[in-house]
CSV table of C-alpha atoms and ligand atoms in Angstrom, one decimal:
chain,number,residue,atom,x,y,z
A,28,UNK,CA,42.9,107.1,116.6
A,29,UNK,CA,43.7,107.4,113.1
A,30,UNK,CA,43.6,111.1,113.3
A,31,UNK,CA,45.7,111.1,116.2
A,32,UNK,CA,48.4,109.1,114.4
A,33,UNK,CA,48.2,111.4,111.3
A,34,UNK,CA,48.6,114.4,113.4
A,35,UNK,CA,51.4,112.9,115.0
A,36,UNK,CA,52.8,112.3,111.6
A,37,UNK,CA,52.5,116.0,110.6
A,38,UNK,CA,53.9,117.2,113.6
A,39,UNK,CA,57.1,115.0,113.2
A,40,UNK,CA,57.6,115.8,109.6
A,41,UNK,CA,57.1,119.5,110.6
A,42,UNK,CA,59.6,119.1,113.4
A,43,UNK,CA,62.1,117.0,111.3
A,44,UNK,CA,62.0,119.7,108.6
A,45,UNK,CA,62.7,122.2,111.3
A,46,UNK,CA,65.9,120.4,112.3
A,47,UNK,CA,67.2,119.6,108.7
A,48,UNK,CA,66.9,123.2,107.6
A,49,UNK,CA,70.5,124.2,106.7
A,50,UNK,CA,71.0,127.6,108.1
A,51,UNK,CA,68.9,129.9,110.3
A,52,UNK,CA,67.7,133.0,108.7
A,53,UNK,CA,67.9,135.1,111.6
A,54,UNK,CA,70.7,137.8,112.1
A,55,UNK,CA,72.9,137.1,115.0
A,56,UNK,CA,72.1,140.4,116.8
A,57,UNK,CA,68.4,140.0,116.6
A,58,UNK,CA,67.6,136.7,117.1
A,59,UNK,CA,69.6,134.7,120.0
A,60,UNK,CA,66.6,132.8,120.7
A,61,UNK,CA,66.6,131.2,117.4
A,62,UNK,CA,70.2,130.1,117.9
A,63,UNK,CA,69.5,129.0,121.6
A,64,UNK,CA,66.6,126.5,120.1
A,65,UNK,CA,68.8,125.4,117.2
A,66,UNK,CA,71.7,124.7,119.6
A,67,UNK,CA,69.6,122.9,122.0
A,68,UNK,CA,68.2,120.8,119.2
A,69,UNK,CA,71.6,120.0,117.7
A,70,UNK,CA,73.2,118.9,121.0
A,71,UNK,CA,70.3,116.7,121.8
A,72,UNK,CA,70.6,115.0,118.4
A,73,UNK,CA,74.4,114.5,118.7
A,74,UNK,CA,74.0,113.4,122.2
A,75,UNK,CA,71.4,110.8,121.4
A,76,UNK,CA,73.4,109.6,118.5
A,77,UNK,CA,76.5,109.1,120.8
A,78,UNK,CA,74.8,107.7,123.7
A,79,UNK,CA,72.7,105.2,121.7
A,80,UNK,CA,75.8,103.6,120.0
A,81,UNK,CA,77.6,103.8,123.1
A,82,UNK,CA,74.9,102.0,125.1
A,83,UNK,CA,74.7,99.2,122.4
A,84,UNK,CA,78.6,98.6,122.3
A,85,UNK,CA,78.6,98.6,126.1
A,86,UNK,CA,75.8,95.8,126.2
A,87,UNK,CA,77.6,93.7,123.5
A,88,UNK,CA,81.2,94.0,124.6
A,89,UNK,CA,81.5,95.8,127.8
A,90,UNK,CA,84.0,98.9,128.6
A,91,UNK,CA,86.9,98.0,126.5
A,92,UNK,CA,84.8,97.2,123.3
A,93,UNK,CA,82.8,100.6,123.8
A,94,UNK,CA,86.0,102.5,124.3
A,95,UNK,CA,87.6,101.2,121.0
A,96,UNK,CA,84.4,102.1,119.2
A,97,UNK,CA,84.3,105.6,120.7
A,98,UNK,CA,87.7,106.0,119.6
A,99,UNK,CA,86.9,105.1,116.0
A,100,UNK,CA,83.3,106.8,115.9
A,101,UNK,CA,83.0,109.6,118.2
A,102,UNK,CA,84.6,112.5,116.1
A,103,UNK,CA,83.1,111.2,112.6
A,104,UNK,CA,79.6,111.3,114.2
A,105,UNK,CA,80.0,114.7,115.4
A,106,UNK,CA,81.5,115.7,112.1
A,107,UNK,CA,78.9,114.4,110.0
A,108,UNK,CA,76.2,116.2,112.1
A,109,UNK,CA,78.2,119.4,111.7
A,110,UNK,CA,77.9,118.9,108.1
A,111,UNK,CA,74.2,118.5,108.2
A,112,UNK,CA,73.5,121.2,110.2
A,113,UNK,CA,76.2,123.7,108.5
A,114,UNK,CA,77.7,124.3,111.8
A,115,UNK,CA,80.9,123.6,113.5
A,116,UNK,CA,80.0,121.4,116.4
A,117,UNK,CA,82.5,120.3,119.1
A,118,UNK,CA,83.1,119.0,122.6
A,119,UNK,CA,85.6,120.7,124.5
A,120,UNK,CA,87.1,120.2,128.1
A,121,UNK,CA,89.8,121.2,130.3
A,122,UNK,CA,90.7,117.4,131.0
A,123,UNK,CA,90.8,116.0,127.5
A,124,UNK,CA,90.7,112.4,126.5
A,125,UNK,CA,91.2,113.0,122.7
A,126,UNK,CA,93.6,115.6,122.2
A,127,UNK,CA,91.3,117.1,119.6
A,128,UNK,CA,88.7,118.0,122.0
A,129,UNK,CA,91.0,120.3,124.1
A,130,UNK,CA,89.6,123.5,124.8
A,131,UNK,CA,90.7,126.8,122.5
A,132,UNK,CA,90.9,130.1,124.2
A,133,UNK,CA,87.4,131.0,124.0
A,134,UNK,CA,86.2,127.8,125.2
A,135,UNK,CA,88.4,128.1,128.1
A,136,UNK,CA,87.1,131.3,129.1
A,137,UNK,CA,83.5,129.8,129.0
A,138,UNK,CA,84.6,126.5,130.8
A,139,UNK,CA,86.2,128.8,133.6
A,140,UNK,CA,82.9,130.8,133.8
A,141,UNK,CA,80.7,127.7,134.1
A,142,UNK,CA,83.3,126.2,136.7
A,143,UNK,CA,83.0,129.3,138.8
A,144,UNK,CA,79.3,129.5,138.5
A,145,UNK,CA,79.2,125.8,139.6
A,146,UNK,CA,81.3,126.5,142.7
A,147,UNK,CA,79.0,129.4,143.7
A,148,UNK,CA,76.0,127.0,143.6
A,149,UNK,CA,74.3,128.3,140.5
A,150,UNK,CA,72.4,126.5,137.9
A,151,UNK,CA,74.5,126.2,134.5
A,152,UNK,CA,72.5,127.4,131.6
A,153,UNK,CA,73.5,127.3,127.9
A,154,UNK,CA,74.7,130.6,126.3
A,155,UNK,CA,74.4,132.3,122.8
A,156,UNK,CA,77.3,134.7,121.9
A,157,UNK,CA,78.1,136.8,118.8
A,158,UNK,CA,81.2,136.9,117.2
A,159,UNK,CA,81.2,139.0,114.2
A,160,UNK,CA,79.7,137.2,111.3
A,161,UNK,CA,79.4,134.0,113.6
A,162,UNK,CA,77.1,132.9,116.5
A,163,UNK,CA,78.7,130.7,119.1
A,164,UNK,CA,76.5,128.4,121.1
A,165,UNK,CA,77.7,126.9,124.4
A,166,UNK,CA,76.3,124.3,126.7
A,167,UNK,CA,77.6,122.6,129.8
A,168,UNK,CA,78.2,118.7,129.9
A,169,UNK,CA,77.8,117.3,133.3
A,170,UNK,CA,78.8,113.9,134.7
A,171,UNK,CA,76.3,111.4,135.9
A,172,UNK,CA,76.6,108.0,137.4
A,173,UNK,CA,76.7,106.2,133.9
A,174,UNK,CA,79.6,108.1,132.9
A,175,UNK,CA,81.8,106.9,135.7
A,176,UNK,CA,82.7,103.7,134.3
A,177,UNK,CA,85.0,105.4,131.7
A,178,UNK,CA,85.6,108.9,133.5
A,179,UNK,CA,85.4,108.1,137.1
A,180,UNK,CA,88.1,107.1,139.6
A,181,UNK,CA,90.4,104.2,138.2
A,182,UNK,CA,90.2,101.1,140.2
A,183,UNK,CA,86.9,102.1,141.8
A,184,UNK,CA,84.5,103.1,139.1
A,185,UNK,CA,86.8,102.3,136.1
A,186,UNK,CA,88.1,98.6,136.3
A,187,UNK,CA,92.1,98.5,136.0
A,188,UNK,CA,91.7,96.2,133.1
A,189,UNK,CA,89.4,98.4,131.2
A,190,UNK,CA,91.7,101.3,132.0
A,191,UNK,CA,94.6,99.8,130.4
A,192,UNK,CA,92.6,99.9,127.1
A,193,UNK,CA,91.7,103.5,127.5
A,194,UNK,CA,95.3,104.3,128.2
A,195,UNK,CA,96.5,102.4,125.0
A,196,UNK,CA,94.2,104.5,122.9
A,197,UNK,CA,94.6,107.6,124.7
A,198,UNK,CA,98.1,107.6,126.3
A,199,UNK,CA,97.7,111.2,127.3
A,200,UNK,CA,94.2,110.8,129.0
A,201,UNK,CA,93.2,113.3,131.5
A,202,UNK,CA,89.4,112.4,131.6
A,203,UNK,CA,89.3,110.5,134.9
A,204,UNK,CA,88.7,111.1,138.4
A,205,UNK,CA,85.3,112.9,138.0
A,206,UNK,CA,82.3,112.6,140.2
A,207,UNK,CA,78.8,112.6,139.7
A,208,UNK,CA,77.4,115.9,139.1
A,209,UNK,CA,80.7,117.5,138.1
A,210,UNK,CA,81.4,119.8,135.0
A,211,UNK,CA,82.8,117.5,132.3
A,212,UNK,CA,83.0,119.9,129.4
A,213,UNK,CA,80.9,122.0,127.2
A,214,UNK,CA,79.2,121.5,123.6
A,215,UNK,CA,80.8,124.2,121.5
A,216,UNK,CA,78.7,125.1,118.3
A,217,UNK,CA,79.8,127.9,115.7
A,218,UNK,CA,77.1,129.0,113.3
A,219,UNK,CA,78.9,130.7,110.7
A,220,UNK,CA,76.7,133.4,108.7
A,221,UNK,CA,79.3,133.7,106.1
A,222,UNK,CA,78.9,129.9,104.9
B,325,HEC,C1,82.4,103.5,127.5
B,325,HEC,C2,83.3,104.5,128.0
B,325,HEC,C3,82.6,105.9,128.2
B,325,HEC,C4,81.2,106.2,128.7
B,325,HEC,C5,80.5,105.3,129.5
B,325,HEC,C6,81.3,107.7,128.8
B,325,HEC,N1,82.6,108.0,127.8
B,325,HEC,FE1,83.1,110.0,127.5
B,325,HEC,N2,84.5,109.4,126.4
B,325,HEC,C7,84.9,108.2,126.1
B,325,HEC,C8,85.9,108.1,125.2
B,325,HEC,C9,86.8,106.9,124.7
B,325,HEC,C10,86.2,109.6,124.7
B,325,HEC,C11,87.3,109.9,123.7
B,325,HEC,C12,86.4,110.1,122.2
B,325,HEC,C13,87.1,110.5,121.0
B,325,HEC,O1,88.2,109.8,120.9
B,325,HEC,O2,86.7,111.5,120.6
B,325,HEC,C14,85.2,110.3,125.4
B,325,HEC,C15,85.2,111.6,125.3
B,325,HEC,C16,84.3,112.4,126.0
B,325,HEC,C17,84.1,113.8,126.0
B,325,HEC,C18,85.0,114.7,124.9
B,325,HEC,C19,86.2,115.3,125.6
B,325,HEC,C20,87.4,114.4,125.7
B,325,HEC,O3,87.8,114.3,127.1
B,325,HEC,O4,88.0,113.8,124.6
B,325,HEC,C21,83.2,114.3,126.7
B,325,HEC,C22,82.7,115.8,127.0
B,325,HEC,C23,82.6,113.1,127.5
B,325,HEC,N3,83.3,112.0,127.0
B,325,HEC,C24,81.5,113.1,128.4
B,325,HEC,C25,80.9,112.0,129.0
B,325,HEC,C26,79.8,112.0,129.5
B,325,HEC,C27,79.0,113.3,130.1
B,325,HEC,C28,79.3,110.6,129.6
B,325,HEC,C29,78.2,110.3,130.5
B,325,HEC,C30,76.8,110.7,130.0
B,325,HEC,C31,80.4,109.8,129.1
B,325,HEC,N4,81.3,110.6,128.7
B,325,HEC,C32,80.5,108.5,129.0
B,325,HEC,C33,84.5,107.0,127.0
B,325,HEC,C34,83.2,107.0,127.7
């Protein structure tokens, strides 16, 4: 039993070291797999950070409290994890709630590719692309039932009263009307080798 616990701790320490290592040593051309893995680790970590606080706030004060919290905390959480990982981490979408998350030209292309693939019935997979000195990692973000209370249909999934709070914080909000299983956006990570 003791050995089991020590072994577990050892594995955890090893895994944590890997995560906190600042920069992959691989060169972009040769080691796409390394970046694929790092991208997946980072998005999982950022998602957990966002989702756990969101669930906590929802439980404490409902949708309006959670939305107000997101308004203050979502970007700082993503930014601080960007710093830890020495990478630029973003969430990008065609239908933004926060204007800072509107897709740039490269992200727009990827979002359209994913949307087309989805229409064709394909499974959407993460991508690693090389852009000069940088490596770009993209991963689709899908809508599930939990998301609908803030991104679904107003008056059906989102209570009208909650939407007034959203609209106050995000007057140009476009991130509503989604259905379960739809593409909501992408994780977009830039690993910059010249850093
Ligand atoms: C409690 C309400 C709430 C829930 C539940 C919620 N979101 Fe959001 N979402 C927000 C708010 C508020 C923002 C704007 C955050 C900001 O200011 O950066 C946002 C932003 C986003 C963004 C960034 C793009 C944009 O439009 O600004 C993505 C992607 C996203 N949400 C996906 C999801 C997904 C996927 C789920 C379900 C797993 C989900 N959200 C659940 C409230 C919510």
